Amino acid sequence: MNKLQLAEPGTADEMLVRKLDLNALPGHIAIIMDGNGRWARSHGQTRVEGHRAGVASVRDTIEASAQLGLEVLTLYAFSVENWKRPRYEVWTLMNLLKEFLLKELEGLVKNDIRLKILGRWRELDPSVVSLIERAESETADCGGLQLNIAINYSGRAEIVDACRQIVADWAQGKGTDIDEETLGRYLYTAGQPDPDLLIRTSGEMRVSNFLLWQISYTEIFVTETLWPDFRRGQLFEAILEYQSRVRRFGGLSEDAERDLQDNQSG
Ligand code: FPP
């Protein structure tokens, strides 16, 4: 991958790119895109205009992730809980998703990006379902970035759906023992690595029912930036912060390991 592709020469983004270690990138980045409403209010606009502005951030984040050569990018676009929002806001969000699936499909194929929608998307309006089916099937053979978009998604519902499918398979005599590996194979993200980095915009310190199973050992990065202001520069900042973290997966820190060895040899 060529660093030059990632940012305009002489820009702040280029300075960040220079600092990135391209051999230690997170394989999977998941993002909770938050703050569209607050962005709209601060610009004297309506909430739906905030969501519309957020689409440009979605585009730039996908493009930069593909250029970086990330394995998986997962974006949280619409939760099961989001149905509680005003009808017009829900309608606009569904239309933005439809527009995205229509307008971006060609670009996804051209850039070798495989799309998968996570969530109970088959319960959505038939017009959305058919666009999803088409986009998933036309990108199925793409071998570059795996782009997941979570729509009508809930982390708890995902685990419930996995359990229901396991029970259905048992009923058909296809039962296996349940362990963590088996359950992982029944999740919407089956076959994909767990997120290494979870980014949340707008400063909120919540997980919001997102990828509950998959984020057990994910590094979390919260930025004050509101989603419509998020661009590749903020993505690079998050990755830089990630690269400064020491991941222990429940094991000992290097200091604790050294203390232990000193005590044993002393
Ligand atoms: C949260 O901000 C954002 C959402 C619920 C929707 C995210 C959707 C988009 C960015 C656009 C469409 C997506 C795609 C993939 C085309 P909020 O409304 O909760 O913000 P607030 O907390 O400031 O009110």
CSV table of C-alpha atoms and ligand atoms in Angstrom, one decimal:
chain,number,residue,atom,x,y,z
A,1,MET,CA,0.0,0.0,0.0
A,2,ASN,CA,1.2,3.4,-1.0
A,3,LYS,CA,1.1,6.0,1.8
A,4,LEU,CA,0.8,8.7,-0.8
A,5,GLN,CA,-2.7,7.5,-1.8
A,6,LEU,CA,-4.0,8.0,1.7
A,7,ALA,CA,-3.6,11.8,2.1
A,8,GLU,CA,-2.9,14.9,0.1
A,9,PRO,CA,0.8,15.9,0.4
A,10,GLY,CA,1.4,18.7,2.9
A,11,THR,CA,-1.8,18.2,4.8
A,12,ALA,CA,-2.4,17.4,8.5
A,13,ASP,CA,-3.7,14.0,7.3
A,14,GLU,CA,-0.4,13.3,5.6
A,15,MET,CA,1.5,14.1,8.8
A,16,LEU,CA,-0.7,11.5,10.6
A,17,VAL,CA,-0.2,8.9,7.8
A,18,ARG,CA,3.6,9.3,8.1
A,19,LYS,CA,3.3,8.2,11.8
A,20,LEU,CA,1.2,5.1,11.1
A,21,ASP,CA,2.8,1.7,11.3
A,22,LEU,CA,1.3,0.1,8.3
A,23,ASN,CA,2.5,-3.3,9.5
A,24,ALA,CA,0.6,-3.1,12.7
A,25,LEU,CA,-2.9,-2.0,11.5
A,26,PRO,CA,-6.0,-3.2,13.3
A,27,GLY,CA,-7.5,-5.9,11.1
A,28,HIS,CA,-11.1,-5.0,12.0
A,29,ILE,CA,-12.4,-1.6,12.9
A,30,ALA,CA,-15.9,-1.1,14.1
A,31,ILE,CA,-17.5,2.3,14.4
A,32,ILE,CA,-20.5,3.7,16.4
A,33,MET,CA,-21.4,6.7,14.3
A,34,ASP,CA,-22.9,9.1,16.8
A,35,GLY,CA,-23.6,12.8,17.1
A,36,ASN,CA,-25.5,13.6,13.8
A,37,GLY,CA,-28.3,15.3,15.8
A,38,ARG,CA,-25.9,17.5,17.8
A,39,TRP,CA,-24.0,18.4,14.7
A,40,ALA,CA,-27.3,19.4,13.0
A,41,ARG,CA,-28.3,21.5,16.0
A,42,SER,CA,-25.0,23.3,16.1
A,43,HIS,CA,-25.3,24.2,12.4
A,44,GLY,CA,-28.9,25.4,12.8
A,45,GLN,CA,-30.2,22.4,10.8
A,46,THR,CA,-32.7,19.6,11.4
A,47,ARG,CA,-31.7,16.2,12.7
A,48,VAL,CA,-32.2,14.6,9.3
A,49,GLU,CA,-29.8,17.0,7.7
A,50,GLY,CA,-27.3,15.8,10.3
A,51,HIS,CA,-27.8,12.2,9.1
A,52,ARG,CA,-27.5,13.3,5.5
A,53,ALA,CA,-24.2,15.1,6.3
A,54,GLY,CA,-23.0,11.8,7.9
A,55,VAL,CA,-23.1,10.0,4.6
A,56,ALA,CA,-20.0,11.9,3.4
A,57,SER,CA,-18.1,10.7,6.5
A,58,VAL,CA,-19.3,7.1,5.7
A,59,ARG,CA,-17.9,7.4,2.2
A,60,ASP,CA,-14.5,8.8,3.3
A,61,THR,CA,-14.1,6.3,6.1
A,62,ILE,CA,-14.8,3.4,3.7
A,63,GLU,CA,-12.4,4.7,1.1
A,64,ALA,CA,-9.6,5.2,3.6
A,65,SER,CA,-10.2,1.8,5.1
A,66,ALA,CA,-10.0,0.2,1.7
A,67,GLN,CA,-6.8,2.1,0.8
A,68,LEU,CA,-5.2,1.2,4.1
A,69,GLY,CA,-5.9,-2.5,3.3
A,70,LEU,CA,-8.0,-3.2,6.4
A,71,GLU,CA,-9.6,-6.6,6.5
A,72,VAL,CA,-13.0,-5.5,8.0
A,73,LEU,CA,-14.8,-2.3,8.6
A,74,THR,CA,-18.1,-2.4,10.5
A,75,LEU,CA,-20.4,0.6,10.7
A,76,TYR,CA,-23.4,0.9,13.1
A,77,ALA,CA,-26.1,2.6,11.0
A,78,PHE,CA,-29.4,1.7,12.6
A,79,SER,CA,-30.2,-0.2,15.8
A,80,VAL,CA,-33.3,-2.1,16.8
A,81,GLU,CA,-33.8,0.6,19.4
A,82,ASN,CA,-33.7,3.4,16.7
A,83,TRP,CA,-37.3,2.5,15.7
A,84,LYS,CA,-38.3,4.6,18.8
A,85,ARG,CA,-37.3,7.8,16.9
A,86,PRO,CA,-39.8,10.0,15.1
A,87,ARG,CA,-41.3,8.5,12.0
A,88,TYR,CA,-39.8,11.1,9.6
A,89,GLU,CA,-36.3,10.5,11.0
A,90,VAL,CA,-36.6,6.7,10.6
A,91,TRP,CA,-38.0,7.1,7.1
A,92,THR,CA,-35.1,9.4,6.2
A,93,LEU,CA,-32.5,7.0,7.6
A,94,MET,CA,-34.0,4.1,5.6
A,95,ASN,CA,-33.9,6.3,2.5
A,96,LEU,CA,-30.3,7.3,3.0
A,97,LEU,CA,-29.5,3.6,3.3
A,98,LYS,CA,-31.4,2.8,0.1
A,99,GLU,CA,-29.7,5.7,-1.7
A,100,PHE,CA,-26.3,4.5,-0.4
A,101,LEU,CA,-26.9,0.9,-1.7
A,102,LEU,CA,-28.0,2.2,-5.1
A,103,LYS,CA,-25.4,4.9,-5.6
A,104,GLU,CA,-22.4,3.2,-4.1
A,105,LEU,CA,-22.8,-0.4,-5.4
A,106,GLU,CA,-20.8,0.2,-8.6
A,107,GLY,CA,-17.9,1.8,-6.6
A,108,LEU,CA,-17.9,-1.0,-4.1
A,109,VAL,CA,-17.5,-3.6,-6.9
A,110,LYS,CA,-14.8,-1.5,-8.6
A,111,ASN,CA,-12.9,-1.2,-5.4
A,112,ASP,CA,-13.2,-4.9,-4.6
A,113,ILE,CA,-15.3,-4.2,-1.4
A,114,ARG,CA,-17.6,-7.0,-0.2
A,115,LEU,CA,-20.7,-5.8,1.6
A,116,LYS,CA,-22.6,-7.6,4.3
A,117,ILE,CA,-25.5,-6.3,6.3
A,118,LEU,CA,-25.6,-7.3,9.9
A,119,GLY,CA,-28.9,-7.4,11.8
A,120,ARG,CA,-32.5,-8.5,11.3
A,121,TRP,CA,-32.6,-6.8,7.9
A,122,ARG,CA,-35.1,-9.3,6.4
A,123,GLU,CA,-37.7,-7.6,8.5
A,124,LEU,CA,-37.2,-4.3,6.8
A,125,ASP,CA,-39.4,-2.9,4.0
A,126,PRO,CA,-39.2,-5.1,0.9
A,127,SER,CA,-37.7,-2.2,-1.1
A,128,VAL,CA,-34.7,-2.2,1.3
A,129,VAL,CA,-34.5,-6.0,1.4
A,130,SER,CA,-34.2,-6.3,-2.3
A,131,LEU,CA,-31.5,-3.7,-2.5
A,132,ILE,CA,-29.5,-5.4,0.2
A,133,GLU,CA,-29.9,-8.8,-1.5
A,134,ARG,CA,-28.6,-7.3,-4.8
A,135,ALA,CA,-25.7,-5.4,-3.2
A,136,GLU,CA,-24.6,-8.5,-1.2
A,137,SER,CA,-24.8,-10.8,-4.2
A,138,GLU,CA,-23.0,-8.4,-6.6
A,139,THR,CA,-20.1,-7.9,-4.1
A,140,ALA,CA,-20.0,-11.5,-2.9
A,141,ASP,CA,-16.8,-12.3,-4.9
A,142,CYS,CA,-14.9,-9.2,-4.0
A,143,GLY,CA,-11.8,-10.0,-2.1
A,144,GLY,CA,-10.7,-6.6,-0.7
A,145,LEU,CA,-12.2,-4.8,2.3
A,146,GLN,CA,-15.1,-6.6,4.1
A,147,LEU,CA,-17.6,-3.8,4.8
A,148,ASN,CA,-20.3,-4.6,7.3
A,149,ILE,CA,-23.2,-2.2,7.8
A,150,ALA,CA,-25.3,-3.0,10.9
A,151,ILE,CA,-29.0,-2.2,10.1
A,152,ASN,CA,-31.9,-3.1,12.4
A,153,TYR,CA,-29.1,-4.5,14.6
A,154,SER,CA,-28.9,-5.4,18.2
A,155,GLY,CA,-26.0,-7.3,19.8
A,156,ARG,CA,-28.4,-9.2,22.2
A,157,ALA,CA,-30.7,-10.1,19.3
A,158,GLU,CA,-27.7,-11.4,17.4
A,159,ILE,CA,-26.9,-13.8,20.2
A,160,VAL,CA,-30.5,-14.8,20.5
A,161,ASP,CA,-30.7,-15.4,16.7
A,162,ALA,CA,-27.5,-17.6,16.9
A,163,CYS,CA,-29.0,-19.7,19.7
A,164,ARG,CA,-32.3,-20.1,17.9
A,165,GLN,CA,-30.4,-21.3,14.8
A,166,ILE,CA,-28.3,-23.8,16.9
A,167,VAL,CA,-31.6,-25.2,18.3
A,168,ALA,CA,-33.1,-25.4,14.8
A,169,ASP,CA,-30.0,-27.3,13.6
A,170,TRP,CA,-30.2,-29.7,16.6
A,171,ALA,CA,-33.9,-30.4,15.7
A,172,GLN,CA,-32.6,-31.4,12.2
A,173,GLY,CA,-30.0,-33.7,13.8
A,174,LYS,CA,-27.1,-31.3,13.0
A,175,GLY,CA,-26.3,-30.7,16.6
A,176,THR,CA,-22.8,-30.0,17.9
A,177,ASP,CA,-21.5,-29.2,21.4
A,178,ILE,CA,-21.8,-25.5,22.2
A,179,ASP,CA,-18.6,-23.7,22.9
A,180,GLU,CA,-17.3,-20.2,22.1
A,181,GLU,CA,-16.1,-21.3,18.7
A,182,THR,CA,-19.4,-22.8,17.7
A,183,LEU,CA,-21.4,-19.8,18.8
A,184,GLY,CA,-19.1,-17.5,16.9
A,185,ARG,CA,-19.9,-19.5,13.7
A,186,TYR,CA,-23.7,-18.7,14.2
A,187,LEU,CA,-23.2,-15.0,14.6
A,188,TYR,CA,-23.9,-12.5,11.7
A,189,THR,CA,-20.1,-12.0,11.6
A,190,ALA,CA,-19.3,-15.7,11.2
A,191,GLY,CA,-15.9,-16.3,9.7
A,192,GLN,CA,-14.7,-12.7,10.4
A,193,PRO,CA,-12.1,-11.7,13.0
A,194,ASP,CA,-13.4,-9.8,16.1
A,195,PRO,CA,-12.9,-6.0,16.1
A,196,ASP,CA,-9.4,-4.9,17.2
A,197,LEU,CA,-10.6,-1.3,17.5
A,198,LEU,CA,-14.0,0.1,18.4
A,199,ILE,CA,-14.4,3.9,17.6
A,200,ARG,CA,-17.3,5.9,19.0
A,201,THR,CA,-17.8,9.5,18.0
A,202,SER,CA,-19.4,12.4,19.9
A,203,GLY,CA,-17.8,11.6,23.3
A,204,GLU,CA,-20.4,9.1,24.6
A,205,MET,CA,-19.0,6.3,26.8
A,206,ARG,CA,-21.4,3.6,25.8
A,207,VAL,CA,-21.4,0.3,23.9
A,208,SER,CA,-25.1,0.7,22.9
A,209,ASN,CA,-25.8,-3.0,22.2
A,210,PHE,CA,-23.2,-3.2,19.5
A,211,LEU,CA,-21.2,-6.4,18.7
A,212,LEU,CA,-21.6,-7.5,22.4
A,213,TRP,CA,-20.0,-10.9,21.8
A,214,GLN,CA,-17.3,-9.8,19.5
A,215,ILE,CA,-15.8,-6.9,21.5
A,216,SER,CA,-14.7,-8.8,24.5
A,217,TYR,CA,-11.1,-7.7,24.0
A,218,THR,CA,-11.5,-4.9,21.6
A,219,GLU,CA,-9.6,-1.6,22.3
A,220,ILE,CA,-12.0,1.3,22.6
A,221,PHE,CA,-11.4,4.8,21.3
A,222,VAL,CA,-13.9,7.6,22.0
A,223,THR,CA,-13.5,10.9,20.1
A,224,GLU,CA,-15.4,14.1,20.8
A,225,THR,CA,-15.7,14.6,17.0
A,226,LEU,CA,-19.3,14.5,15.9
A,227,TRP,CA,-19.9,11.9,13.1
A,228,PRO,CA,-20.5,14.4,10.2
A,229,ASP,CA,-17.1,16.0,11.0
A,230,PHE,CA,-15.4,12.6,11.0
A,231,ARG,CA,-13.0,12.0,8.1
A,232,ARG,CA,-9.9,9.9,7.4
A,233,GLY,CA,-7.8,12.1,9.7
A,234,GLN,CA,-9.8,11.1,12.7
A,235,LEU,CA,-9.6,7.5,11.6
A,236,PHE,CA,-5.8,7.8,11.4
A,237,GLU,CA,-5.7,9.4,14.9
A,238,ALA,CA,-7.7,6.5,16.3
A,239,ILE,CA,-5.4,4.0,14.7
A,240,LEU,CA,-2.3,5.8,16.1
A,241,GLU,CA,-3.8,5.7,19.5
A,242,TYR,CA,-4.5,2.0,19.0
A,243,GLN,CA,-0.9,1.4,18.0
A,244,SER,CA,0.2,2.9,21.3
A,245,ARG,CA,-1.8,0.5,23.4
A,246,VAL,CA,-0.4,-2.8,24.8
A,247,ARG,CA,-3.0,-5.5,24.4
A,248,ARG,CA,-2.8,-8.2,27.0
A,249,PHE,CA,-6.0,-10.2,26.4
A,250,GLY,CA,-6.3,-10.8,30.2
A,251,GLY,CA,-2.6,-11.8,30.6
A,252,LEU,CA,0.0,-10.0,32.7
A,253,SER,CA,1.6,-6.7,31.7
A,254,GLU,CA,5.3,-6.8,30.9
A,255,ASP,CA,6.1,-5.1,34.3
A,256,ALA,CA,4.0,-7.7,36.2
A,257,GLU,CA,5.7,-10.5,34.3
A,258,ARG,CA,9.2,-9.1,35.2
A,259,ASP,CA,8.2,-8.7,38.9
A,260,LEU,CA,7.0,-12.3,38.9
A,261,GLN,CA,10.3,-13.6,37.4
A,262,ASP,CA,12.3,-11.5,39.8
A,263,ASN,CA,10.4,-12.9,42.8
A,264,GLN,CA,10.8,-16.5,41.5
A,265,SER,CA,14.6,-16.1,40.9
A,266,GLY,CA,15.2,-14.0,44.0
B,1,FPP,C1,-26.4,8.6,15.6
B,1,FPP,O1,-26.5,10.0,15.7
B,1,FPP,C2,-26.5,8.2,14.2
B,1,FPP,C3,-27.5,7.3,13.7
B,1,FPP,C4,-28.5,6.7,14.5
B,1,FPP,C5,-27.5,7.0,12.2
B,1,FPP,C6,-26.2,6.9,11.5
B,1,FPP,C7,-26.5,7.0,10.1
B,1,FPP,C8,-25.8,7.7,9.1
B,1,FPP,C9,-24.4,8.2,9.4
B,1,FPP,C10,-26.2,7.9,7.7
B,1,FPP,C11,-26.6,6.7,6.9
B,1,FPP,C12,-25.6,5.6,7.0
B,1,FPP,C13,-25.2,4.9,5.9
B,1,FPP,C14,-24.3,3.7,6.1
B,1,FPP,C15,-25.5,5.3,4.5
B,1,FPP,P1,-27.7,10.6,16.6
B,1,FPP,O2,-28.8,10.9,15.8
B,1,FPP,O3,-28.0,9.7,17.8
B,1,FPP,O4,-27.0,11.9,17.2
B,1,FPP,P2,-27.3,12.7,18.5
B,1,FPP,O5,-26.9,11.8,19.7
B,1,FPP,O6,-26.4,13.9,18.4
B,1,FPP,O7,-28.7,13.1,18.5
